[in-house]
mmCIF file with all atom_site columns, C-alpha atoms in Angstrom:
data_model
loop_
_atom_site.group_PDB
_atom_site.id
_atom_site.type_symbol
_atom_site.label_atom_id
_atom_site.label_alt_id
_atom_site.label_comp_id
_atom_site.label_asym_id
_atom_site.label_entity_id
_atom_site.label_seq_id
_atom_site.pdbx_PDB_ins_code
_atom_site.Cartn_x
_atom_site.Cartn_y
_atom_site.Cartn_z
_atom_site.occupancy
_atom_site.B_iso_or_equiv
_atom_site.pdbx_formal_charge
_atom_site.auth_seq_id
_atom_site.auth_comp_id
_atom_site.auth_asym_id
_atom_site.auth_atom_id
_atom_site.pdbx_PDB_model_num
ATOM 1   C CA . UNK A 1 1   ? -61.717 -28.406 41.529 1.00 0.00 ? 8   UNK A CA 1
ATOM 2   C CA . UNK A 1 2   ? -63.837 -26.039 40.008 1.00 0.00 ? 9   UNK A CA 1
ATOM 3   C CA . UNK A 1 3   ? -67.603 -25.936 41.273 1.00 0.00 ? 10  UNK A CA 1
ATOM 4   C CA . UNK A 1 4   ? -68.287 -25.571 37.255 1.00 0.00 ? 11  UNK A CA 1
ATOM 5   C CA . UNK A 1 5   ? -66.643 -29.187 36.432 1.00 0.00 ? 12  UNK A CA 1
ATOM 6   C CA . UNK A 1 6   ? -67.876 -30.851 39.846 1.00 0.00 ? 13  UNK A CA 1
ATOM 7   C CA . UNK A 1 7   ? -70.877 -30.233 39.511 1.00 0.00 ? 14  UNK A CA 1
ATOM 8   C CA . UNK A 1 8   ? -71.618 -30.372 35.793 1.00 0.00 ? 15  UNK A CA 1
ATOM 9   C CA . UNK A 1 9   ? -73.862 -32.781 34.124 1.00 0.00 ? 16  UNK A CA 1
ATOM 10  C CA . UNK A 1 10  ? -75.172 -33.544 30.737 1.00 0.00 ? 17  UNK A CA 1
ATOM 11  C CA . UNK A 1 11  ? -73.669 -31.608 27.770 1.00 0.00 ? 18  UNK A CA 1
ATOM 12  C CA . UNK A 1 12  ? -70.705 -29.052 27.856 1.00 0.00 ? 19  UNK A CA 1
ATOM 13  C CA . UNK A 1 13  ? -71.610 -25.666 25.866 1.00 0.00 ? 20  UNK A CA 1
ATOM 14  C CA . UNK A 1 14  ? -69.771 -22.885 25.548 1.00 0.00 ? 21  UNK A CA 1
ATOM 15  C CA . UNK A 1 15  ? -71.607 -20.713 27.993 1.00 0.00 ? 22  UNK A CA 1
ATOM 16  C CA . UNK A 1 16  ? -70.450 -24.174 30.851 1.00 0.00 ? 23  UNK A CA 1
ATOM 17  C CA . UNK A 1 17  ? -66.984 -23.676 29.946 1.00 0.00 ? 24  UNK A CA 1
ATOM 18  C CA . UNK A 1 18  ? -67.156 -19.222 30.470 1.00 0.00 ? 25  UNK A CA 1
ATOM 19  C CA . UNK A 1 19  ? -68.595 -20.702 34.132 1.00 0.00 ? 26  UNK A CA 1
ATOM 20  C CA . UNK A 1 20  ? -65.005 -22.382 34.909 1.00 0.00 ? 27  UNK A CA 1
ATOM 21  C CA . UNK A 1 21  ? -62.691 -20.497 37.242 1.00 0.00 ? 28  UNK A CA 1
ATOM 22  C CA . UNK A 1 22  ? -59.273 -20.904 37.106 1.00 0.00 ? 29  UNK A CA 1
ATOM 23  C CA . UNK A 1 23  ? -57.802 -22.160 40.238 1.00 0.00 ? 30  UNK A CA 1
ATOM 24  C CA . UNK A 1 24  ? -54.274 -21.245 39.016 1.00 0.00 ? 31  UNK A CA 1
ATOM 25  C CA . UNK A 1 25  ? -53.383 -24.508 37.055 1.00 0.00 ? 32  UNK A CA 1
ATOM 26  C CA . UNK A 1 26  ? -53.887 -22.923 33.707 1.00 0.00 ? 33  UNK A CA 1
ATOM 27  C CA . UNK A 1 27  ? -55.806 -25.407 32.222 1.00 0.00 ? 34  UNK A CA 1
ATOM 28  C CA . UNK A 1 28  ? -57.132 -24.398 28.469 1.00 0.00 ? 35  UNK A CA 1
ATOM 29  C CA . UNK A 1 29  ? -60.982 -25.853 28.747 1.00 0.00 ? 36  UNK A CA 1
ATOM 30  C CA . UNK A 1 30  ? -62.089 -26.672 24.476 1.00 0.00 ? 37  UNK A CA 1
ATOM 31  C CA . UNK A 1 31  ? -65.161 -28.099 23.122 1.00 0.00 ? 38  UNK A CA 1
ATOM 32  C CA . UNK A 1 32  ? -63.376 -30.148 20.063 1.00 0.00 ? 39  UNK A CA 1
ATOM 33  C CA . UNK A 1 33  ? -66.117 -32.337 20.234 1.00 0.00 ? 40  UNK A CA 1
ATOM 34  C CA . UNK A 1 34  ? -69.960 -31.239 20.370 1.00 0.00 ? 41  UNK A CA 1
ATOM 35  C CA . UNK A 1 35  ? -70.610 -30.954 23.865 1.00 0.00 ? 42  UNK A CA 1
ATOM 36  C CA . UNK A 1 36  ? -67.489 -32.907 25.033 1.00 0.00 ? 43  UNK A CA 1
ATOM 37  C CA . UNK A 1 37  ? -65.236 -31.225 27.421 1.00 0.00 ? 44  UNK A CA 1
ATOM 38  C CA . UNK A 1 38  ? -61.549 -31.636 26.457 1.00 0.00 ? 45  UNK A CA 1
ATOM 39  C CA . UNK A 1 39  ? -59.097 -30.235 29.413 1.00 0.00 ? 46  UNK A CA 1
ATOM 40  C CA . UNK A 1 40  ? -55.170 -29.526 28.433 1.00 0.00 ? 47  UNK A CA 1
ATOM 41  C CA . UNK A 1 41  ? -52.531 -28.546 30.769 1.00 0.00 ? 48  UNK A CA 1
ATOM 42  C CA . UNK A 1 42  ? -50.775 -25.309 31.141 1.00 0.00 ? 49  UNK A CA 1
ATOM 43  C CA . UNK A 1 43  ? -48.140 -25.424 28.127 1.00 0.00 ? 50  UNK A CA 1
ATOM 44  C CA . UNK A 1 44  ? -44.526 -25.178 28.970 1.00 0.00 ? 51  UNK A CA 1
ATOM 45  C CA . UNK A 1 45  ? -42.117 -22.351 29.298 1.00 0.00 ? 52  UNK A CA 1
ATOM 46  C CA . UNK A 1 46  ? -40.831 -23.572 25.033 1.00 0.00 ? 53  UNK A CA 1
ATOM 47  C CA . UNK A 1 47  ? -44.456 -23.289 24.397 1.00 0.00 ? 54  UNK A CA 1
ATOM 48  C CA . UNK A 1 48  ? -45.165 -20.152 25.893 1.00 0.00 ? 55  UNK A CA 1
ATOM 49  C CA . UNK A 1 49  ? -41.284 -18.566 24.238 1.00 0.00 ? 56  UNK A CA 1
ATOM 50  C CA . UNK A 1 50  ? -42.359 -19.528 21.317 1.00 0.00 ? 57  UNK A CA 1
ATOM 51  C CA . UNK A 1 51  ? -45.960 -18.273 21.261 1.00 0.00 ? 58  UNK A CA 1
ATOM 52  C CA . UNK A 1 52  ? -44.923 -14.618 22.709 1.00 0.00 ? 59  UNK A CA 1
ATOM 53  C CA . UNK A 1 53  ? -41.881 -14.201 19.991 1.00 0.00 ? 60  UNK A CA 1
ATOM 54  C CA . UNK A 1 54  ? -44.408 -15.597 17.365 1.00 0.00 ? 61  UNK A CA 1
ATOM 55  C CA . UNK A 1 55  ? -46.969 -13.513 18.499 1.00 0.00 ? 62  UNK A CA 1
ATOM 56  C CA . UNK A 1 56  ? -44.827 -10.147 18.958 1.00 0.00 ? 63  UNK A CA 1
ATOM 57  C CA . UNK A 1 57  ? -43.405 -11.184 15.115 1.00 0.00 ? 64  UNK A CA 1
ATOM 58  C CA . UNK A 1 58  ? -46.863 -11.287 13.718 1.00 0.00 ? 65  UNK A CA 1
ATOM 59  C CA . UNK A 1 59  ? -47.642 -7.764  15.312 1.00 0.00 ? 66  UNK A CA 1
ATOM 60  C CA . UNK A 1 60  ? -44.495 -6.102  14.171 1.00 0.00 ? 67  UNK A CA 1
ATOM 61  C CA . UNK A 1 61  ? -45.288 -7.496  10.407 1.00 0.00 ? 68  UNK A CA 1
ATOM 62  C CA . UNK A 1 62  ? -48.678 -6.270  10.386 1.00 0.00 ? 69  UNK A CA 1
ATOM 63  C CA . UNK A 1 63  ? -47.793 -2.542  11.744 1.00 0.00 ? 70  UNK A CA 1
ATOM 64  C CA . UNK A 1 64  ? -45.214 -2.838  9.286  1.00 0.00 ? 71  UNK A CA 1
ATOM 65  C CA . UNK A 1 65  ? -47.287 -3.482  6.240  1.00 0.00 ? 72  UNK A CA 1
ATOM 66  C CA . UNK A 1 66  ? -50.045 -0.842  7.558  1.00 0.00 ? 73  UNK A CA 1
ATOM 67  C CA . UNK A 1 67  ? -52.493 -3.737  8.254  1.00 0.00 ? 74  UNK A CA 1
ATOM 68  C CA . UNK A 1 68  ? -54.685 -1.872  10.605 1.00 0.00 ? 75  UNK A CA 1
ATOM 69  C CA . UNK A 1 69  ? -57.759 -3.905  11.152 1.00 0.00 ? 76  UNK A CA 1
ATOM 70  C CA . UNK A 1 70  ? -56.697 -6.991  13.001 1.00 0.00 ? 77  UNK A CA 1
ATOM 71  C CA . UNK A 1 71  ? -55.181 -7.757  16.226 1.00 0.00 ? 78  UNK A CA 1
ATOM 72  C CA . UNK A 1 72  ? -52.948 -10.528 17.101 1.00 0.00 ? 79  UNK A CA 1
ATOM 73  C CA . UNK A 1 73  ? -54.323 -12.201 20.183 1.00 0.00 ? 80  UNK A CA 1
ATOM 74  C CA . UNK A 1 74  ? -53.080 -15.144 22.255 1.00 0.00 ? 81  UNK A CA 1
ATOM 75  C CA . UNK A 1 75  ? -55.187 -18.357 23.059 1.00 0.00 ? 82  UNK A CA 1
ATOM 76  C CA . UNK A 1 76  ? -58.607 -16.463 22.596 1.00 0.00 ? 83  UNK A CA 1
ATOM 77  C CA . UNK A 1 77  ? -62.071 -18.433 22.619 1.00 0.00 ? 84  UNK A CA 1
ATOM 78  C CA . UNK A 1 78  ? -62.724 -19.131 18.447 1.00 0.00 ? 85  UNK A CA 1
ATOM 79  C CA . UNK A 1 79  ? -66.809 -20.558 18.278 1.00 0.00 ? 86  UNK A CA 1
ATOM 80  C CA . UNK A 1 80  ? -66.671 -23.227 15.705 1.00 0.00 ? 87  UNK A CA 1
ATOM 81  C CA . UNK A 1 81  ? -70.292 -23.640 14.758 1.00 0.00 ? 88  UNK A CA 1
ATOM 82  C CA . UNK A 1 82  ? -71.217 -27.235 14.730 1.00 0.00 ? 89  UNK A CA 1
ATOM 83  C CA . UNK A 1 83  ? -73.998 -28.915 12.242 1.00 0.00 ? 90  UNK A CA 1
ATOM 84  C CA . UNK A 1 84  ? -76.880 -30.088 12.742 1.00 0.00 ? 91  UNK A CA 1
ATOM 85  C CA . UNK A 1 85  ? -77.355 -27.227 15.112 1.00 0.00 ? 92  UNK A CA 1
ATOM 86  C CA . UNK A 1 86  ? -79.065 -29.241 17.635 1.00 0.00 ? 93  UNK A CA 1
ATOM 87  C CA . UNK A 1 87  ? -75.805 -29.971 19.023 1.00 0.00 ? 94  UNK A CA 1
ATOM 88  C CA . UNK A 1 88  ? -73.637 -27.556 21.092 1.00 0.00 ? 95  UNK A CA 1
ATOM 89  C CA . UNK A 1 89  ? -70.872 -25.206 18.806 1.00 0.00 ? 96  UNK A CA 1
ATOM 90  C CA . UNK A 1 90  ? -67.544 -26.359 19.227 1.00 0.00 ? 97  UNK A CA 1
ATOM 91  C CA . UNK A 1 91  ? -64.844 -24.689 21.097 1.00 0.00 ? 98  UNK A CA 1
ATOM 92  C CA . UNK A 1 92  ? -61.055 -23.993 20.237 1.00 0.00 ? 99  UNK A CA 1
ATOM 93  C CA . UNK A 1 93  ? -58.606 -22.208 21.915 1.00 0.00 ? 100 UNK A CA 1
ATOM 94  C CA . UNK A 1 94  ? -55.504 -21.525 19.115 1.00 0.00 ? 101 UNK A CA 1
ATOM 95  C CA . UNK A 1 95  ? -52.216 -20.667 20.640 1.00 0.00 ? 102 UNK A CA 1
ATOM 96  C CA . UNK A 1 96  ? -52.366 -17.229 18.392 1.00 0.00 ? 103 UNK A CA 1
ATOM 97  C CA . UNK A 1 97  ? -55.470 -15.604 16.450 1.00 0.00 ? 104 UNK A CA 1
ATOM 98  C CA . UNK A 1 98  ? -54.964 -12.818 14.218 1.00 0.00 ? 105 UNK A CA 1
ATOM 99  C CA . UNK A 1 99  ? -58.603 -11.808 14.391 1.00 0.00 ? 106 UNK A CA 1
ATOM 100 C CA . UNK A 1 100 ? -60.468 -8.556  13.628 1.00 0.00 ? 107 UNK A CA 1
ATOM 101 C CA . UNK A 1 101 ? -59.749 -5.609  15.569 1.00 0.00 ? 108 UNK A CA 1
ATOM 102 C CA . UNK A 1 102 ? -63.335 -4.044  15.058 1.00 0.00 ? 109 UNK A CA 1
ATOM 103 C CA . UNK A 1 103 ? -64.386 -7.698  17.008 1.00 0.00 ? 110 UNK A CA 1
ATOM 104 C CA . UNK A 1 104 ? -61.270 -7.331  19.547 1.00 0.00 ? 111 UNK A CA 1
ATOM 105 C CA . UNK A 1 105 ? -62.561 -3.815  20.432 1.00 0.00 ? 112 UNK A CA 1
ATOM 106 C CA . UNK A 1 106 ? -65.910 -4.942  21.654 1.00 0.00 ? 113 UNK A CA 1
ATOM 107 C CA . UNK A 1 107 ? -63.877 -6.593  24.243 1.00 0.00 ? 114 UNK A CA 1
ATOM 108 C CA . UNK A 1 108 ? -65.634 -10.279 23.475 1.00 0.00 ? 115 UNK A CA 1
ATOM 109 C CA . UNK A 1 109 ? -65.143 -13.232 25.415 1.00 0.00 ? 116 UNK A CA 1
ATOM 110 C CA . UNK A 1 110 ? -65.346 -15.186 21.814 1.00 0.00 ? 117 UNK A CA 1
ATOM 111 C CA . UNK A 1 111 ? -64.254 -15.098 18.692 1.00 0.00 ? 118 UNK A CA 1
ATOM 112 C CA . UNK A 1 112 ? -67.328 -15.988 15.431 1.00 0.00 ? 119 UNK A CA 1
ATOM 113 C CA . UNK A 1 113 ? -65.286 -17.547 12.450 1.00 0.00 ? 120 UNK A CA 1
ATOM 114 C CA . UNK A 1 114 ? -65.683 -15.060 10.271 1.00 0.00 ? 121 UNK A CA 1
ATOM 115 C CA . UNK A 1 115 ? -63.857 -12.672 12.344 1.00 0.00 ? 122 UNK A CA 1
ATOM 116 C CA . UNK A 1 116 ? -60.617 -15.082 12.634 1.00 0.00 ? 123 UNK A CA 1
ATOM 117 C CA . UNK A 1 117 ? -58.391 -13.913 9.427  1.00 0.00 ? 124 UNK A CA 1
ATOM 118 C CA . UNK A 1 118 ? -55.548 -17.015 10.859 1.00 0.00 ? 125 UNK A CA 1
ATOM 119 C CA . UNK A 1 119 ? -54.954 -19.254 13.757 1.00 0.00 ? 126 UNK A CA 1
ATOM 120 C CA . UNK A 1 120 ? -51.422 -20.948 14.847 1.00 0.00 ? 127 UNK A CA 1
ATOM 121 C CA . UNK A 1 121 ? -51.114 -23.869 16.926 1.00 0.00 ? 128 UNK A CA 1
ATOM 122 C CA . UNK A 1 122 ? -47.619 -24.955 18.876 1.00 0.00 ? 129 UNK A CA 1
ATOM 123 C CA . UNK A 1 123 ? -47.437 -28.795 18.759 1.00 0.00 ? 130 UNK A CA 1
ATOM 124 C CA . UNK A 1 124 ? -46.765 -29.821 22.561 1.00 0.00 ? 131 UNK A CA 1
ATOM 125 C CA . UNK A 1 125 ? -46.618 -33.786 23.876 1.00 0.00 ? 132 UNK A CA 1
ATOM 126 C CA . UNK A 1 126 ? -50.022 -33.442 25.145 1.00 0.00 ? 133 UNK A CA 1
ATOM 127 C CA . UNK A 1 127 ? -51.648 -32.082 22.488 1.00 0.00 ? 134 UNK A CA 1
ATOM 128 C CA . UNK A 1 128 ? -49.633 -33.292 19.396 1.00 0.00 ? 135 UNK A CA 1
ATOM 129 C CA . UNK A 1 129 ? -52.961 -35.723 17.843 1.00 0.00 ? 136 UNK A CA 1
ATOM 130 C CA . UNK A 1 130 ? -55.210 -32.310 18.155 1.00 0.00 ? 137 UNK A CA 1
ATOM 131 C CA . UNK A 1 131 ? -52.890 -29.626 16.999 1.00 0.00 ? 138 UNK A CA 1
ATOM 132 C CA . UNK A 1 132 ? -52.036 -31.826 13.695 1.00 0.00 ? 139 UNK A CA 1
ATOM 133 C CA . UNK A 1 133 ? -55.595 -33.957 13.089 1.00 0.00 ? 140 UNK A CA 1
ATOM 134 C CA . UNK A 1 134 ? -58.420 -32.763 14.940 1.00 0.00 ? 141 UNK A CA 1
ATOM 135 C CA . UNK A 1 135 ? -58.094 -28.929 15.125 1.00 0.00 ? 142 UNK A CA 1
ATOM 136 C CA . UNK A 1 136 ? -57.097 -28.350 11.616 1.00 0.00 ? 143 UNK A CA 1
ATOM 137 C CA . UNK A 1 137 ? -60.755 -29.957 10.515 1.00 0.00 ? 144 UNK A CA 1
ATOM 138 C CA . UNK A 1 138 ? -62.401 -27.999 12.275 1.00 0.00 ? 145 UNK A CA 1
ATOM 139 C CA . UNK A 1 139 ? -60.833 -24.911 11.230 1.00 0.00 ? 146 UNK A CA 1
ATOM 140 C CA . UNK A 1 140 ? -61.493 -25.385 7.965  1.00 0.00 ? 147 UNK A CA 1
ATOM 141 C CA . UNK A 1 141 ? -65.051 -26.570 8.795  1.00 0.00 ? 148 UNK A CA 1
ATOM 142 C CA . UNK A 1 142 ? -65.294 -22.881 10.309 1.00 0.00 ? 149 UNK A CA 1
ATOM 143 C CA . UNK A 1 143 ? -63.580 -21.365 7.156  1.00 0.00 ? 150 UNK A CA 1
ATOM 144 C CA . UNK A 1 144 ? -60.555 -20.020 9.073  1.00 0.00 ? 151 UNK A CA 1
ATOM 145 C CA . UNK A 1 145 ? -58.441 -18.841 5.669  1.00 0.00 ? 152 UNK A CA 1
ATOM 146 C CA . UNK A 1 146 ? -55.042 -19.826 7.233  1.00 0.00 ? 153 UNK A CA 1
ATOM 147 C CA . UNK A 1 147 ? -53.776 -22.252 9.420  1.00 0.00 ? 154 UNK A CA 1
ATOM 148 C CA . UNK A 1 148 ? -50.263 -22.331 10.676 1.00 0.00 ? 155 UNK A CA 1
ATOM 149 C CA . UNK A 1 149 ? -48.555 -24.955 12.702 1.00 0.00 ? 156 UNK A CA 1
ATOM 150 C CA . UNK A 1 150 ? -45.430 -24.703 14.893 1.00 0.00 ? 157 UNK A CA 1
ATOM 151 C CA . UNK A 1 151 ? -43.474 -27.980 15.634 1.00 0.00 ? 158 UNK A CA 1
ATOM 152 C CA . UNK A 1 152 ? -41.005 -28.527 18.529 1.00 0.00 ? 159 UNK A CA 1
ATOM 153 C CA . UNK A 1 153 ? -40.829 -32.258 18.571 1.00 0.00 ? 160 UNK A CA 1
ATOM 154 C CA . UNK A 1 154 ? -38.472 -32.795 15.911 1.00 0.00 ? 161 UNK A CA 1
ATOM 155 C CA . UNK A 1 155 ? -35.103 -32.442 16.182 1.00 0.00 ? 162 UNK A CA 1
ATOM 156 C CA . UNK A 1 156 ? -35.468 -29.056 15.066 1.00 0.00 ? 163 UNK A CA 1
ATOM 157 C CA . UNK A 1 157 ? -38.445 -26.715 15.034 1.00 0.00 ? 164 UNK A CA 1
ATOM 158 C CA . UNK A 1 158 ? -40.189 -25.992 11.782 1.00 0.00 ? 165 UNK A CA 1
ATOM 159 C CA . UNK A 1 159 ? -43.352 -23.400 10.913 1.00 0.00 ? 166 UNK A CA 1
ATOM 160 C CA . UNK A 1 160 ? -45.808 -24.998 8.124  1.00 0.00 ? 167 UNK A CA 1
ATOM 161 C CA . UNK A 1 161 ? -48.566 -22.789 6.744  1.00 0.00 ? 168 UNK A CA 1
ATOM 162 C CA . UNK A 1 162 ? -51.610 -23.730 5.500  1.00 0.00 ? 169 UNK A CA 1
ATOM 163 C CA . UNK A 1 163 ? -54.484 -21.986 3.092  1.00 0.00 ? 170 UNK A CA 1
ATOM 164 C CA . UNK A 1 164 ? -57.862 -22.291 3.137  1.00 0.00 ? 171 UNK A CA 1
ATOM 165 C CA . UNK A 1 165 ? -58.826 -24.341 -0.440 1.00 0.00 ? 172 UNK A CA 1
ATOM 166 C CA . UNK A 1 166 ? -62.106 -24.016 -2.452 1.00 0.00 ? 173 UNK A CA 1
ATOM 167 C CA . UNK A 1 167 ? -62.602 -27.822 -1.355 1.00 0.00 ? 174 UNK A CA 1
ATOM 168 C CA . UNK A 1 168 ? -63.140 -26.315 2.196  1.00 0.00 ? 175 UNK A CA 1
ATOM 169 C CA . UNK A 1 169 ? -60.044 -28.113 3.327  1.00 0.00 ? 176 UNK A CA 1
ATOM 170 C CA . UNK A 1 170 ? -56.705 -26.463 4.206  1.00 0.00 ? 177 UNK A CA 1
ATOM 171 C CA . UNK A 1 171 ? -53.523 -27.197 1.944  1.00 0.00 ? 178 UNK A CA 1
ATOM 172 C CA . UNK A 1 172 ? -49.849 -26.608 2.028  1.00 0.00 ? 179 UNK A CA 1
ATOM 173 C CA . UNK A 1 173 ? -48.624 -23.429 1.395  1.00 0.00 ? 180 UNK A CA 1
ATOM 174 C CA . UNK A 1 174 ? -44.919 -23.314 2.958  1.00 0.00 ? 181 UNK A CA 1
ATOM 175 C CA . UNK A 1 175 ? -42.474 -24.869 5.040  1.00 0.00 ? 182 UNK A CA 1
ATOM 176 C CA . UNK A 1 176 ? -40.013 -22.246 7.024  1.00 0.00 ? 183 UNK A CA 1
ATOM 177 C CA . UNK A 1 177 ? -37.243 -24.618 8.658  1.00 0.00 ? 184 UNK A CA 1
ATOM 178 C CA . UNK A 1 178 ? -34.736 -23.904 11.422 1.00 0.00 ? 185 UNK A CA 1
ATOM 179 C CA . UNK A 1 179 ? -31.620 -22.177 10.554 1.00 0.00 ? 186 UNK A CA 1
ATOM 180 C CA . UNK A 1 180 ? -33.131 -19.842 7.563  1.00 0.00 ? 187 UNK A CA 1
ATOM 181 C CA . UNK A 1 181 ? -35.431 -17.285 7.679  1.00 0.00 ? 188 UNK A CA 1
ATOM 182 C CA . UNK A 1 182 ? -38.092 -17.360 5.008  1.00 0.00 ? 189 UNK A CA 1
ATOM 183 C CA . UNK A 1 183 ? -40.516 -15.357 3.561  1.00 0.00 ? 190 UNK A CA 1
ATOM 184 C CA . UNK A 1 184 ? -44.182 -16.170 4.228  1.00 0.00 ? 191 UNK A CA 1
ATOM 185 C CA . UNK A 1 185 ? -46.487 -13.813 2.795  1.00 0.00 ? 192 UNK A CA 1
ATOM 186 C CA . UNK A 1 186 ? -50.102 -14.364 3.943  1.00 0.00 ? 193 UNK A CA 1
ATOM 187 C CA . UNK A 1 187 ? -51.953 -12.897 5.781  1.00 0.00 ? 194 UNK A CA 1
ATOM 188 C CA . UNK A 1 188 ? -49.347 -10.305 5.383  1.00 0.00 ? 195 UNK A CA 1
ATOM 189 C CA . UNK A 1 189 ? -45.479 -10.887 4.913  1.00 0.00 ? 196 UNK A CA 1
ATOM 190 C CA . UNK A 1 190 ? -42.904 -11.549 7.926  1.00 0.00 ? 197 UNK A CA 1
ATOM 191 C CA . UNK A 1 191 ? -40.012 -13.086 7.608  1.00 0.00 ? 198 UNK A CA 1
ATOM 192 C CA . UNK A 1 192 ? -39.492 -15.873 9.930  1.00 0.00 ? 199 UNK A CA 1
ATOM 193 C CA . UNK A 1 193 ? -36.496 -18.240 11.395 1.00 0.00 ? 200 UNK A CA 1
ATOM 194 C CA . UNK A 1 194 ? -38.628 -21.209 13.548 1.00 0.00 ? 201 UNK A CA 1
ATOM 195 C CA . UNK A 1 195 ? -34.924 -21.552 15.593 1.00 0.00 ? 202 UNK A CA 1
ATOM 196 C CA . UNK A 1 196 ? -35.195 -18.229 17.059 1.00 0.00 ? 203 UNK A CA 1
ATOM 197 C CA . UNK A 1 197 ? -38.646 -18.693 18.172 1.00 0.00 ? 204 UNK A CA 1
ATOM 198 C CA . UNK A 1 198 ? -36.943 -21.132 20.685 1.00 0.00 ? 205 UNK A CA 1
ATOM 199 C CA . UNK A 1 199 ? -33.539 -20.058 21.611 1.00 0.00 ? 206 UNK A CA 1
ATOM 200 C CA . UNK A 1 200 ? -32.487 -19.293 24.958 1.00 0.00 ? 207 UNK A CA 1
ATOM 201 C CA . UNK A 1 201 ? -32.308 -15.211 25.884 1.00 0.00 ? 208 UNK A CA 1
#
């Protein structure tokens, strides 16, 4: 066990969780709640497909429409600032970020909200009631402009995108299903088929 979590008393900020060495589990270490340590395990080999071939999509699409100034980074420390400020920020670690590359280029160890243009999430077993309820709050509490959410549980997987509304909540943009590739055109257009996010090489 890390010294970091042995030793650790009182409540978790985001400087206690930079202290934690990995001791080659993987774990992703997030703050969803204000000074409340949440610890997930390493995702799984679908997980991780799907995030690279998501991620590598998202950076072909961007170079493609000459979007210049962001980078698309995977599970990157995203500061959610949490009111009343007494209390510690919040921590989330999104399965992708498209953030800003002027940000990326300082070589940060997190990510300020206004510098995350769109965060994905990849619904696993362990992680389902977070990716879909809790997370999704408190991107929108940190103004993230578009959420998108990758689901392998069904019986096939499906990407749903969601915008940032003037009510400060995130709504339904689009649905891309399994079998089809559609057209989703924020931040920038890619054309996406969920299925092949997942198939076997």
């Amino acid at each position: 066990m890390s010294t970091a979590l042995a030793e650790h008393t009182g409540l978790w900020t985001i400087a206690d969780v930079e202290e934690i060495q990995d001791q080659g589990a993987h774990n992703r270490y997030e703050l969803l709640a204000p000074g409340v340590l949440t610890v997930s395990a390493a995702p799984e080999p679908l997980h991780q497909r799907a995030s690279r071939r998501l991620a590598n999509l998202l950076e072909s699409a961007a170079a493609a429409a000459g979007v210049v100034n962001v980078e698309i980074l995977e599970a990157v420390n995203v500061v959610i600032p949490t009111r009343p400020a007494r209390l510690p920020d919040r921590l989330c670690v999104p399965d992708i970020a498209i953030v800003d590359r002027q940000i990326a280029d300082e070589d940060t160890t997190k990510f300020p909200p206004g510098s995350v243009l769109a965060v994905v999430e990849i619904v696993s077993p362990s992680t389902h009631i977070n990716d879909r309820v809790v997370k999704p709050d408190l991107y929108a509490a940190a103004k993230v402009p578009l959420y998108f959410r990758l689901e392998l549980e069904g019986t096939a997987p499906e990407l749903l995108v969601f915008e940032l509304h003037h009510t400060g909540n995130h709504v339904h943009l689009a649905t891309a299903p399994a079998g089809t590739r559609t057209t989703i055109t924020r931040p920038f257009a890619f054309e996406v088929d969920p299925a092949a996010l997942v198939a076997r090489p």
